[in-house]
PDB file of C-alpha atoms in Angstrom:
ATOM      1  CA  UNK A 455     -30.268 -27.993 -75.848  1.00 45.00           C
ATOM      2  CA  UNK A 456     -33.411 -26.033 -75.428  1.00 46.00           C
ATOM      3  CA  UNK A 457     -34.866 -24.785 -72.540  1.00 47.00           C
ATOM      4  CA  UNK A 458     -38.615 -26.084 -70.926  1.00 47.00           C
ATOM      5  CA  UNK A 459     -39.714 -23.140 -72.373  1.00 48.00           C
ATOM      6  CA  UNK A 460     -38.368 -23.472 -75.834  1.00 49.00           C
ATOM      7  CA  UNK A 461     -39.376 -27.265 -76.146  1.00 49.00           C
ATOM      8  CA  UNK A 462     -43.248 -26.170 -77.044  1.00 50.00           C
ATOM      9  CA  UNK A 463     -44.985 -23.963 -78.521  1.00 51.00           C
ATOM     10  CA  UNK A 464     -48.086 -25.065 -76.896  1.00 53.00           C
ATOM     11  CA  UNK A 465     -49.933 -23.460 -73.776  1.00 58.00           C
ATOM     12  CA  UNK A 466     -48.058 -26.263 -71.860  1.00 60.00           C
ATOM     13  CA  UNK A 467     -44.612 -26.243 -71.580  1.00 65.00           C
ATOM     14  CA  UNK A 468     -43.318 -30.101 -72.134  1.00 69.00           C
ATOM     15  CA  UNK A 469     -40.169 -31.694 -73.289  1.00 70.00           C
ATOM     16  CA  UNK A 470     -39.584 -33.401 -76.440  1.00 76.00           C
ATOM     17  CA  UNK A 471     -38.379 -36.945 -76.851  1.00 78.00           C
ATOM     18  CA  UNK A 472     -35.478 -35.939 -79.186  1.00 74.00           C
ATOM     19  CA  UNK A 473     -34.275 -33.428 -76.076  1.00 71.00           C
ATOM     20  CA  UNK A 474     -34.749 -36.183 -73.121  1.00 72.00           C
ATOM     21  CA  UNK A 475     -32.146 -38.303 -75.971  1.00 71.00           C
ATOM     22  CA  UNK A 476     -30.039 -35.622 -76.405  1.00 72.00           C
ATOM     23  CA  UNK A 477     -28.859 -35.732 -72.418  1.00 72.00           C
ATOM     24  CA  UNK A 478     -25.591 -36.322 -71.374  1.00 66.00           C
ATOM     25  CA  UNK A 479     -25.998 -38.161 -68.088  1.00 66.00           C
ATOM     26  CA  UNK A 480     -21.978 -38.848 -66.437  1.00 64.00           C
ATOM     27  CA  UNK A 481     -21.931 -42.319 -64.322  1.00 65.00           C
ATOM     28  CA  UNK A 482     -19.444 -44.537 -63.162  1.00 65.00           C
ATOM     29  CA  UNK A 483     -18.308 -47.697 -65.096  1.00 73.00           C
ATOM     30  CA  UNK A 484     -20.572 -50.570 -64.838  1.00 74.00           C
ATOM     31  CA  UNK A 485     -18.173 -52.529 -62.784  1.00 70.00           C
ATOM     32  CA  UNK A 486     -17.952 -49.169 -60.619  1.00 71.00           C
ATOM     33  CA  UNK A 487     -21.571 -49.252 -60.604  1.00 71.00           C
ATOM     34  CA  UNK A 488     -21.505 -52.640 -59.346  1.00 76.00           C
ATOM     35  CA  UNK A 489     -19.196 -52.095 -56.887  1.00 72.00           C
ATOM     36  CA  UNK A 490     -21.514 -49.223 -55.570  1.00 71.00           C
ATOM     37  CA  UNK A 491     -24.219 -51.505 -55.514  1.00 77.00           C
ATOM     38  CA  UNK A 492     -22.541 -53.826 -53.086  1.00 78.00           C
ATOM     39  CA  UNK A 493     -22.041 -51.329 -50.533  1.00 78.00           C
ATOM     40  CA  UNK A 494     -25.422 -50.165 -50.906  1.00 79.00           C
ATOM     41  CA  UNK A 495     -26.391 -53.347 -50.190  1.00 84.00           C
ATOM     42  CA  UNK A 496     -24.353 -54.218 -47.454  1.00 88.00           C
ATOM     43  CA  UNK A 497     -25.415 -51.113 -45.599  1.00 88.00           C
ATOM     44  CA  UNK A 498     -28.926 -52.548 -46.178  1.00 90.00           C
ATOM     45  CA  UNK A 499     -28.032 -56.014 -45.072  1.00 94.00           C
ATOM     46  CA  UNK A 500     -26.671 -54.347 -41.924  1.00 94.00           C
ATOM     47  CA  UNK A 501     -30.069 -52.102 -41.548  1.00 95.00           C
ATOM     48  CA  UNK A 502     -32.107 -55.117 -41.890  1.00 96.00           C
ATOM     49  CA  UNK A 503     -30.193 -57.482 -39.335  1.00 97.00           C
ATOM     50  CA  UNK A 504     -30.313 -54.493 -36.278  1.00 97.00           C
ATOM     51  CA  UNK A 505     -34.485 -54.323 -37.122  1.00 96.00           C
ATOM     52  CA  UNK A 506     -34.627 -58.236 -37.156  1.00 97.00           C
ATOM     53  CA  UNK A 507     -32.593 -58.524 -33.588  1.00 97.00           C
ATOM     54  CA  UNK A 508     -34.917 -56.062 -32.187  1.00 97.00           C
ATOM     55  CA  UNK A 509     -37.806 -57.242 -33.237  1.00 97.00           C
ATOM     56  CA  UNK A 510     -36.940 -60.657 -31.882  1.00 98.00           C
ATOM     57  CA  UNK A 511     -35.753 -58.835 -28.265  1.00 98.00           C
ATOM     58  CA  UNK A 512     -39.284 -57.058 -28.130  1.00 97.00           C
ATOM     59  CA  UNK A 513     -40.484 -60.493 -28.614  1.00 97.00           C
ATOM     60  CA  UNK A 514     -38.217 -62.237 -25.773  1.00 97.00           C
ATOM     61  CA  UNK A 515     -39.929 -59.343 -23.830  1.00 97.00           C
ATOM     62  CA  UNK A 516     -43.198 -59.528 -24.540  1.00 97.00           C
ATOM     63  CA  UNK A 517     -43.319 -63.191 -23.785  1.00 97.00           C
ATOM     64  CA  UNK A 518     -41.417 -63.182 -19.866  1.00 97.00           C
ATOM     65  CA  UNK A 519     -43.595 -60.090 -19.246  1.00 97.00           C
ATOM     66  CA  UNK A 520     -47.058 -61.995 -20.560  1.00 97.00           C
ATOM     67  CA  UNK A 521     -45.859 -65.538 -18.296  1.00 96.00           C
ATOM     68  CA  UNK A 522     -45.421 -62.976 -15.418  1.00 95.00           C
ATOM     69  CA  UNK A 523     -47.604 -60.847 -15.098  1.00 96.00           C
ATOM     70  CA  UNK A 524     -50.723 -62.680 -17.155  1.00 95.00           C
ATOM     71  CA  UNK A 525     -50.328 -66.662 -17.504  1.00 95.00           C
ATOM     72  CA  UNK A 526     -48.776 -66.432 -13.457  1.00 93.00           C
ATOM     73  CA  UNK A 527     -50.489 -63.599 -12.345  1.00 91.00           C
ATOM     74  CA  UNK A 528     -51.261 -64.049  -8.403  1.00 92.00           C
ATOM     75  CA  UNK A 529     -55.048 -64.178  -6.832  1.00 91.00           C
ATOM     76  CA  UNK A 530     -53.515 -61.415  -4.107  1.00 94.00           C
ATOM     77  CA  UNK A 531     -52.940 -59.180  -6.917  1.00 95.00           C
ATOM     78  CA  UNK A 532     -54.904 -56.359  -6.847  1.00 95.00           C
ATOM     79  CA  UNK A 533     -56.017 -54.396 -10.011  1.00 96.00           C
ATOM     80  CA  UNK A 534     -54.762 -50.481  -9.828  1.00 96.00           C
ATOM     81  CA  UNK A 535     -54.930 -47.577 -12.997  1.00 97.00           C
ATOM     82  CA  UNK A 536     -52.206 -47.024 -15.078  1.00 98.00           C
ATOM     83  CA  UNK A 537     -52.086 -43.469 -12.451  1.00 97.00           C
ATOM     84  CA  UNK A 538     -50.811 -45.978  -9.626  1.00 97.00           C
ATOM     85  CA  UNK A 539     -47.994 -46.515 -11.680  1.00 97.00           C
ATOM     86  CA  UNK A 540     -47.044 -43.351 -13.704  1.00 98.00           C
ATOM     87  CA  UNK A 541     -47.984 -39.626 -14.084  1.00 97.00           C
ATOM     88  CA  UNK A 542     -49.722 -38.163 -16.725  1.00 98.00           C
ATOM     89  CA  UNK A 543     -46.786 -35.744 -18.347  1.00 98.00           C
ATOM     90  CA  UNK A 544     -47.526 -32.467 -20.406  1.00 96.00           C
ATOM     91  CA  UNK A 545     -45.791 -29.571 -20.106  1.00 97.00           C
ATOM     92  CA  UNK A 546     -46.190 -27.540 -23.264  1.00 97.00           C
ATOM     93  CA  UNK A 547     -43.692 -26.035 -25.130  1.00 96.00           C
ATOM     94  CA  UNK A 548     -44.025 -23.193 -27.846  1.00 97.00           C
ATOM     95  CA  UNK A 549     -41.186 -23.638 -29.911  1.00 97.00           C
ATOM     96  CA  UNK A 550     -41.227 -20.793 -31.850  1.00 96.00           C
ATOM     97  CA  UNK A 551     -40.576 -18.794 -28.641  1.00 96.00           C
ATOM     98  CA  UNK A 552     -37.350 -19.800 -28.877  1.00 96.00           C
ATOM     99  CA  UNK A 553     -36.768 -19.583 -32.991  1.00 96.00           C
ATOM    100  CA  UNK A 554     -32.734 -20.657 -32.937  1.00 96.00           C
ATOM    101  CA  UNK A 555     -32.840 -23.402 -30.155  1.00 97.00           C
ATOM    102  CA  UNK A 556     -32.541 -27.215 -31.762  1.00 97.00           C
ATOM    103  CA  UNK A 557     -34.983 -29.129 -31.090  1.00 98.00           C
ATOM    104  CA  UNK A 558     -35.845 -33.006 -31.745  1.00 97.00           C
ATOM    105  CA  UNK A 559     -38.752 -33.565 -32.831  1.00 97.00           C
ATOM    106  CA  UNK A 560     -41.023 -36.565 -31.533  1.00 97.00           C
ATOM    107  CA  UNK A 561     -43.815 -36.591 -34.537  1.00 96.00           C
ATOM    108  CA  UNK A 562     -46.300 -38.929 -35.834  1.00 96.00           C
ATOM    109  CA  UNK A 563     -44.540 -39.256 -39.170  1.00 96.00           C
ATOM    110  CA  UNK A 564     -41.464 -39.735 -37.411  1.00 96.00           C
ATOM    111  CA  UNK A 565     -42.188 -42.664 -35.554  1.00 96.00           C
ATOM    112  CA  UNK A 566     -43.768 -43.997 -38.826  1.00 95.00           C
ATOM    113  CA  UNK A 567     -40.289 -43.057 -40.242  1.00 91.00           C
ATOM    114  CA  UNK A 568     -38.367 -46.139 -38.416  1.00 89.00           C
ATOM    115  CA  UNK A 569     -38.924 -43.762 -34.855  1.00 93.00           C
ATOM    116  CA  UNK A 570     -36.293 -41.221 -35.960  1.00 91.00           C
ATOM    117  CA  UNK A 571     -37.108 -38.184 -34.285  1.00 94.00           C
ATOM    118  CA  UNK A 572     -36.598 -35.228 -36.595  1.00 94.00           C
ATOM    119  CA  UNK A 573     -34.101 -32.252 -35.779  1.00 95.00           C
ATOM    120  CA  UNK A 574     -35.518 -28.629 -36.568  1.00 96.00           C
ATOM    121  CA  UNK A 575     -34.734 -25.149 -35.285  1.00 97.00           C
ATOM    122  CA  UNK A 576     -37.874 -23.690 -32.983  1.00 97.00           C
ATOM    123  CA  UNK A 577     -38.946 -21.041 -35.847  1.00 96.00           C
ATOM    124  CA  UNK A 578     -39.887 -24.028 -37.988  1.00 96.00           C
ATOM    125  CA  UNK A 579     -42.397 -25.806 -35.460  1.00 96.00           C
ATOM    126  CA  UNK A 580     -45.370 -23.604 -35.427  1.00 91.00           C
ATOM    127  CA  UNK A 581     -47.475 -25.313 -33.112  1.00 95.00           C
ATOM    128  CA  UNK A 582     -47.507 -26.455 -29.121  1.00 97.00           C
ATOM    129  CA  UNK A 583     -45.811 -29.550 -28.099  1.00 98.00           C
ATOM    130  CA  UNK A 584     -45.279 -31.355 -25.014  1.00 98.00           C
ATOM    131  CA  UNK A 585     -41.943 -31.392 -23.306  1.00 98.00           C
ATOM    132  CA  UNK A 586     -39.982 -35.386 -23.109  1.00 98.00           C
ATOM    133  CA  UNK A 587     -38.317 -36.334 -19.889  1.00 97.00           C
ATOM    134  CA  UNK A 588     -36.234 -39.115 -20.198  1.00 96.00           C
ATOM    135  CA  UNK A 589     -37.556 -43.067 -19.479  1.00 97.00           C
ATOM    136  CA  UNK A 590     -41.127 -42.690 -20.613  1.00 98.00           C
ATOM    137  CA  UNK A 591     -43.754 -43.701 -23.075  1.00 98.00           C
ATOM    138  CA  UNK A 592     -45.356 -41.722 -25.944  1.00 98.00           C
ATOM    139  CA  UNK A 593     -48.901 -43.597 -26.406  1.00 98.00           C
ATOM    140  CA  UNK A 594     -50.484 -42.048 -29.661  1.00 97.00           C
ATOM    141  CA  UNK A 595     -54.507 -41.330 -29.459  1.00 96.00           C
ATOM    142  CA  UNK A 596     -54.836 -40.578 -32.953  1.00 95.00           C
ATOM    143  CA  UNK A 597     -56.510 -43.278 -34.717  1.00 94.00           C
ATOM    144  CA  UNK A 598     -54.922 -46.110 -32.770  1.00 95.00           C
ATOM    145  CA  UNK A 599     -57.596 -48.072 -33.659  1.00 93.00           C
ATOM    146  CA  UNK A 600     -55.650 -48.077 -37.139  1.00 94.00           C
ATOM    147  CA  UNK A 601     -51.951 -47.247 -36.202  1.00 94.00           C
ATOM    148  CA  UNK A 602     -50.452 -49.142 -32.998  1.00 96.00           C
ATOM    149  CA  UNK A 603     -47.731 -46.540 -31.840  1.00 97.00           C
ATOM    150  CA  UNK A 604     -46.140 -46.963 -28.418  1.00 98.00           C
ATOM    151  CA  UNK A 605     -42.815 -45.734 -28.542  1.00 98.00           C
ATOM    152  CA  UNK A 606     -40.516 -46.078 -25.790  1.00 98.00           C
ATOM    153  CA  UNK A 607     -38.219 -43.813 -24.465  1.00 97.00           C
ATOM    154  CA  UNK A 608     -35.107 -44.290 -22.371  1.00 96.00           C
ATOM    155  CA  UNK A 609     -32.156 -42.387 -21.367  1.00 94.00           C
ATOM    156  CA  UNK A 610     -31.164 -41.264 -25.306  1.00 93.00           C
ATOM    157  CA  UNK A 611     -33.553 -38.795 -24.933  1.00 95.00           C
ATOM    158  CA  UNK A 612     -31.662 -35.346 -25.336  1.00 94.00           C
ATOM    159  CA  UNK A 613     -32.227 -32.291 -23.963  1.00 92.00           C
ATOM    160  CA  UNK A 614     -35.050 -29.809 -26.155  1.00 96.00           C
ATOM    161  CA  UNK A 615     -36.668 -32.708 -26.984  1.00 98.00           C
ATOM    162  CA  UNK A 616     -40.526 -32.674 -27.632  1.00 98.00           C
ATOM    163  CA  UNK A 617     -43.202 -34.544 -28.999  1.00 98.00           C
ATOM    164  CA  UNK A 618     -46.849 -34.241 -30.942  1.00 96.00           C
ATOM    165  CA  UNK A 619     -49.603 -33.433 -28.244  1.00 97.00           C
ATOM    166  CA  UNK A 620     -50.894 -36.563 -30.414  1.00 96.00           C
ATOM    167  CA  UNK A 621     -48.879 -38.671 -28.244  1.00 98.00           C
ATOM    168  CA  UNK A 622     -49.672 -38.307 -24.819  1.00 98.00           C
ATOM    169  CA  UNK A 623     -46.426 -38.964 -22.639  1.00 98.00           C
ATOM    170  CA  UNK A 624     -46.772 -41.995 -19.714  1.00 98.00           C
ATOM    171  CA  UNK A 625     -44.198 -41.133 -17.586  1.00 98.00           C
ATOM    172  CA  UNK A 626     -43.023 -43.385 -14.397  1.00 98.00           C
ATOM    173  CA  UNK A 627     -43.442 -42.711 -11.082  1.00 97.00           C
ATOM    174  CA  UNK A 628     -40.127 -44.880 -10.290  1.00 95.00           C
ATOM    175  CA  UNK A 629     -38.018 -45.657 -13.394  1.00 95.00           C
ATOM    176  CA  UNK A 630     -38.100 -49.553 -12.545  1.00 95.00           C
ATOM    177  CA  UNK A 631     -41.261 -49.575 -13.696  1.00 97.00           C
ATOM    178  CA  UNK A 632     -41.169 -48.442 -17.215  1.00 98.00           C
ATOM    179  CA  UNK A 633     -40.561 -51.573 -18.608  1.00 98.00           C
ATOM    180  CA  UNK A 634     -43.264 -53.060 -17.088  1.00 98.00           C
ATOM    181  CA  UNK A 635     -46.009 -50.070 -18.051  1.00 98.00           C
ATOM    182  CA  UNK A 636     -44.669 -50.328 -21.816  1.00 98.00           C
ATOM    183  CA  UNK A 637     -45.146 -54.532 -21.032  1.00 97.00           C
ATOM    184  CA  UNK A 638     -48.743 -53.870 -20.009  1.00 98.00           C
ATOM    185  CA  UNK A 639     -49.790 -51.242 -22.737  1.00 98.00           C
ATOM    186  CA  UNK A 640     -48.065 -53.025 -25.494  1.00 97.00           C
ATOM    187  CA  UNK A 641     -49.857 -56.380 -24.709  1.00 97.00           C
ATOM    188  CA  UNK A 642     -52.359 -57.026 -27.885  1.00 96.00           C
ATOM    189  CA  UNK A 643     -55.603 -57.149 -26.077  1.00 97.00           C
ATOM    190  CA  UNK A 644     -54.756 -54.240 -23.902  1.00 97.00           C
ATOM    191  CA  UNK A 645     -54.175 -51.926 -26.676  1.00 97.00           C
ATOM    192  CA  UNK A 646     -56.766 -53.163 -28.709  1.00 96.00           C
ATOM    193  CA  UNK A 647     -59.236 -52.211 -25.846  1.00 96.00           C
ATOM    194  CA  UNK A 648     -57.931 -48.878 -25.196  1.00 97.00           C
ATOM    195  CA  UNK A 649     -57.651 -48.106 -28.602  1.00 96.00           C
ATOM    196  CA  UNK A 650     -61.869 -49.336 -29.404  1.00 93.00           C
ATOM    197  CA  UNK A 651     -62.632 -45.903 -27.388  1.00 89.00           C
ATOM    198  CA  UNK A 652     -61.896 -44.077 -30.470  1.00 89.00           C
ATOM    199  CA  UNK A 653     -64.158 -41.419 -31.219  1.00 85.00           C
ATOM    200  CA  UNK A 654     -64.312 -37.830 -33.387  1.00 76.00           C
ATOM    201  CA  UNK A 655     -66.286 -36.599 -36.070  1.00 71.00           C
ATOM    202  CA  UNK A 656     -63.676 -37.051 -38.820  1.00 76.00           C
ATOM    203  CA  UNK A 657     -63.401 -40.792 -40.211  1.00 76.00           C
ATOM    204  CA  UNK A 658     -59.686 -40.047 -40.621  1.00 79.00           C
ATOM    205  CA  UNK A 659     -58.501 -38.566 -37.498  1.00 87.00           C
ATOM    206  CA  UNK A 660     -60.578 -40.080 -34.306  1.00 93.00           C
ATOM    207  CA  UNK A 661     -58.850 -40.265 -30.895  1.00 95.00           C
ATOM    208  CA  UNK A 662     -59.219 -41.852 -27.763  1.00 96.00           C
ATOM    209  CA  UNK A 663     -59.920 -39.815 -24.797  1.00 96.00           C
ATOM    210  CA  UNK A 664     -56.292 -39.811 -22.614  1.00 96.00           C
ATOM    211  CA  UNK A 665     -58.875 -41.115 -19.210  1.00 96.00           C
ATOM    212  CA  UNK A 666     -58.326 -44.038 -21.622  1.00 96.00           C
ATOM    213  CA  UNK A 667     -54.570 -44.709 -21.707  1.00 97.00           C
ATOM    214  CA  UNK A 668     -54.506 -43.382 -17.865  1.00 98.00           C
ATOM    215  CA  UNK A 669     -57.465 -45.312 -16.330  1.00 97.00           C
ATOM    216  CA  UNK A 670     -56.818 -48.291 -17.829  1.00 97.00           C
ATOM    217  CA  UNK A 671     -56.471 -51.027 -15.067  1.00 97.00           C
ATOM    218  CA  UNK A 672     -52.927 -53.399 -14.486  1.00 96.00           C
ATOM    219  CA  UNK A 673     -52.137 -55.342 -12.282  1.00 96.00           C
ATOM    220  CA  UNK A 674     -50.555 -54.439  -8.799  1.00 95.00           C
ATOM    221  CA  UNK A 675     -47.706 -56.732  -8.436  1.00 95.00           C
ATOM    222  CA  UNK A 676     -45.484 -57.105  -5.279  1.00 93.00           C
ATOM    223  CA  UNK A 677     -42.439 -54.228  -5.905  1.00 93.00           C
ATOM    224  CA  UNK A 678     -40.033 -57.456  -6.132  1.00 94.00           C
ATOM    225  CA  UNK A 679     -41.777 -59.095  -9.144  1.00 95.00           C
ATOM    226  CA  UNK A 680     -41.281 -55.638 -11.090  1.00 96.00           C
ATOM    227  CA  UNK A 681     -38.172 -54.916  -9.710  1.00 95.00           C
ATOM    228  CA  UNK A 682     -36.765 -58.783 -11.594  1.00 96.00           C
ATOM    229  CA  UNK A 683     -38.123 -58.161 -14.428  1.00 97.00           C
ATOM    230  CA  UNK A 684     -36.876 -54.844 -15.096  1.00 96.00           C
ATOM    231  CA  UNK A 685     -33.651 -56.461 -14.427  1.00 96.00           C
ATOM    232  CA  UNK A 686     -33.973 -59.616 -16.393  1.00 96.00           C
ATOM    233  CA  UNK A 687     -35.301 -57.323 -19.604  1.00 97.00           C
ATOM    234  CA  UNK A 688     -33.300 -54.028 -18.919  1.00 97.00           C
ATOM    235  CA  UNK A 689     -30.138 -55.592 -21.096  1.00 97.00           C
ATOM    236  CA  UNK A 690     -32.565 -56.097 -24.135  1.00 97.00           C
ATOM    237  CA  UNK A 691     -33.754 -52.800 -24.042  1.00 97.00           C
ATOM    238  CA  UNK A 692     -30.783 -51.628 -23.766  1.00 96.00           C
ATOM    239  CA  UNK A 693     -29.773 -53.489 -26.964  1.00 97.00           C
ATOM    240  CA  UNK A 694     -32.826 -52.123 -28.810  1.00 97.00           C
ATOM    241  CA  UNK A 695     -32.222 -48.721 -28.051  1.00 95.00           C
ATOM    242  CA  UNK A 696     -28.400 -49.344 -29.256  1.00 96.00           C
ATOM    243  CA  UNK A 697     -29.440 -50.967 -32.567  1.00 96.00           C
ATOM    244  CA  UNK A 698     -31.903 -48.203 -33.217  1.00 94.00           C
ATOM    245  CA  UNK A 699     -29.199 -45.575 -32.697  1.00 93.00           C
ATOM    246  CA  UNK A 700     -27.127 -47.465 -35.276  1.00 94.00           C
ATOM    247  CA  UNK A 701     -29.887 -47.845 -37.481  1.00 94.00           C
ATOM    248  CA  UNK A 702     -30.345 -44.282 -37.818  1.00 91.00           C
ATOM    249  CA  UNK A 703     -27.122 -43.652 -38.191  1.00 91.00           C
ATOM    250  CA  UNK A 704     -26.730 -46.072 -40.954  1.00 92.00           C
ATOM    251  CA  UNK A 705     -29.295 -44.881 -42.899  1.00 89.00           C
ATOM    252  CA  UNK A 706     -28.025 -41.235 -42.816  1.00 87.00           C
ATOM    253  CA  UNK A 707     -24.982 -43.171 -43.762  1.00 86.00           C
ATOM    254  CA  UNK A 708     -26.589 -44.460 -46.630  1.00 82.00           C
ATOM    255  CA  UNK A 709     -28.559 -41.380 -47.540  1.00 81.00           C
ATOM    256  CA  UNK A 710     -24.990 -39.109 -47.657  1.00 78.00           C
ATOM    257  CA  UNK A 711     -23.113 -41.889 -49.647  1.00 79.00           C
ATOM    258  CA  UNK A 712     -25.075 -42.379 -52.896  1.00 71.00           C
ATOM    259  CA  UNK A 713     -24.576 -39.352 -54.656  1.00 70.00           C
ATOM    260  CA  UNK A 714     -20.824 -38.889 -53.043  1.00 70.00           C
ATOM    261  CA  UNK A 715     -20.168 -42.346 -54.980  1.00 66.00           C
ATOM    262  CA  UNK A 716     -22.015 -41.942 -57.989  1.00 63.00           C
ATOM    263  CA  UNK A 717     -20.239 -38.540 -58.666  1.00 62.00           C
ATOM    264  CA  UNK A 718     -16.947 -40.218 -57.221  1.00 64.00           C
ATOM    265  CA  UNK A 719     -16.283 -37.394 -54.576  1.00 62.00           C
ATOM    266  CA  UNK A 720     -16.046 -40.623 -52.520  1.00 59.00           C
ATOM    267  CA  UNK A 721     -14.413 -43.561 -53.721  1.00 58.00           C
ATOM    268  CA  UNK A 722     -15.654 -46.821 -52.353  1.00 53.00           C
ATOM    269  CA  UNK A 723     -12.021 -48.504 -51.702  1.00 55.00           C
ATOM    270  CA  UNK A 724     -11.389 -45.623 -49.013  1.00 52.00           C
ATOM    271  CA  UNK A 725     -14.838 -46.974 -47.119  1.00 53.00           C
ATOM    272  CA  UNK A 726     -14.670 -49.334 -44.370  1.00 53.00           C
ATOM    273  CA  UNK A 727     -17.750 -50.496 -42.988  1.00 52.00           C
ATOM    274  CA  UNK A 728     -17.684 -52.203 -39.581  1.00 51.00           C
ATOM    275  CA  UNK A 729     -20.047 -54.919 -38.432  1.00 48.00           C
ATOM    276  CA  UNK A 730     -22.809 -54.076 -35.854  1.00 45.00           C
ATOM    277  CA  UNK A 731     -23.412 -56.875 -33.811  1.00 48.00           C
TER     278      UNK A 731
END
């Protein structure tokens, strides 16, 4: 067959249709194809149930926490800042100080990538980021006005983790009360009113000023009302931040499989794929 090169004489290098026919492409049988196709799909079915639970425990969450602390909210209440409740975190880090450590990765594409932070070695990350502790919140101020990303951190966070100074990091002042920050900030007309601060000379890359995020005002709540919920709610976090482990894991899974099966370095009837419920 001829090379790229040979296929034109032209200034262009391009392929001719008689070369593209005269591939020899190996696959499985059709009914091993099929077969492939099932597990495929099965890991997808699997995928697709964990995102449907959780999106249905956020739910369950969102609607005790707006009864609570909205619908039921007391006269006595006072209203405090975000500050009252949490510290503003951000320590920088300059990975590349430390070229061989691991790191993982909090980024903006990541959490648009099904919030699977992305392992990379410090020489690779050229720019600052902001240490994670464990049980806070990463509130994004780039366009949020566009982009709703709150993502919620609990105890899974590892050690030489960081994040995007694009997210700035809410972090408790008493770790019963990050479920009910995340509850506040999450709540649609509380984000959409933090987020209509946006501002920036760039249509596609405005921010909101952090004062935003960290001056916003909650609720004050007797310590007992936050101290039930975080109770009532902490087992469906807990569940979320299981079925997003497994969800990653899955799709890596997934990702590692295909070609192993299509080549048949793995053979499907050696797989066994448990449930995840």
């Amino acid at each position: 067959m001829h090379s790229i090169a040979e296929a034109s004489t032209s200034a262009y290098p391009s392929l001719k249709p008689s070369d593209i026919e005269a591939l020899y492409i190996l696959l499985p049988t059709l009914s091993e194809q099929r077969i492939i196709a099932s597990v495929l799909s099965s890991l997808d079915d699997k995928i697709d149930l964990l995102h449907r639970q959780n999106i249905t425990l956020e739910k369950m969450a969102e609607t005790l926490f707006r009864q609570w602390f909205v619908e039921e909210v007391k006269e006595e209440w006072e209203m405090e800042s975000i500050l009252d409740f949490a510290k503003h975190h951000k320590i920088a880090i300059q990975p590349q100080q430390n070229p061989s450590t691991i790191f993982y990765h909090y980024s903006i594409p990541a959490f648009d990538n099904n919030k699977n932070p992305v392992v990379e070695l410090g020489k690779s990350i050229q720019s600052t980021k902001y240490a994670i502790p464990e049980n806070c919140i990463l509130f994004s101020k780039l366009n949020p006005h566009k982009d709703k990303r709150i993502w919620l951190l609990q105890d899974e966070v590892k050690e030489s983790s960081i994040c995007s100074t694009e997210f700035q990091i809410v972090l408790p002042k008493k770790k019963e009360y990050l479920f009910f920050l995340h509850g506040w900030l999450s709540l649609k007309e509380n984000y959409n009113e933090i987020a209509s601060g946006v501002g920036g000379t760039s249509e596609s890359h405005q921010r909101i000023d952090p004062a935003s995020i960290f001056d916003f005002q909650c609720p004050k709540p007797d310590e007992k009302y936050i101290l039930k919920y975080n109770e009532l709610v902490s087992p469906m976090y807990l569940k979320i931040q299981i079925n997003q482990t497994q969800i990653r894991t899955l799709t890596q899974l997934r990702g590692l499989l295909l070609p192993k099966l299509m080549s048949g370095e793995v053979r499907y009837n050696n797989l066994k794929i448990k449930n995840h419920e």
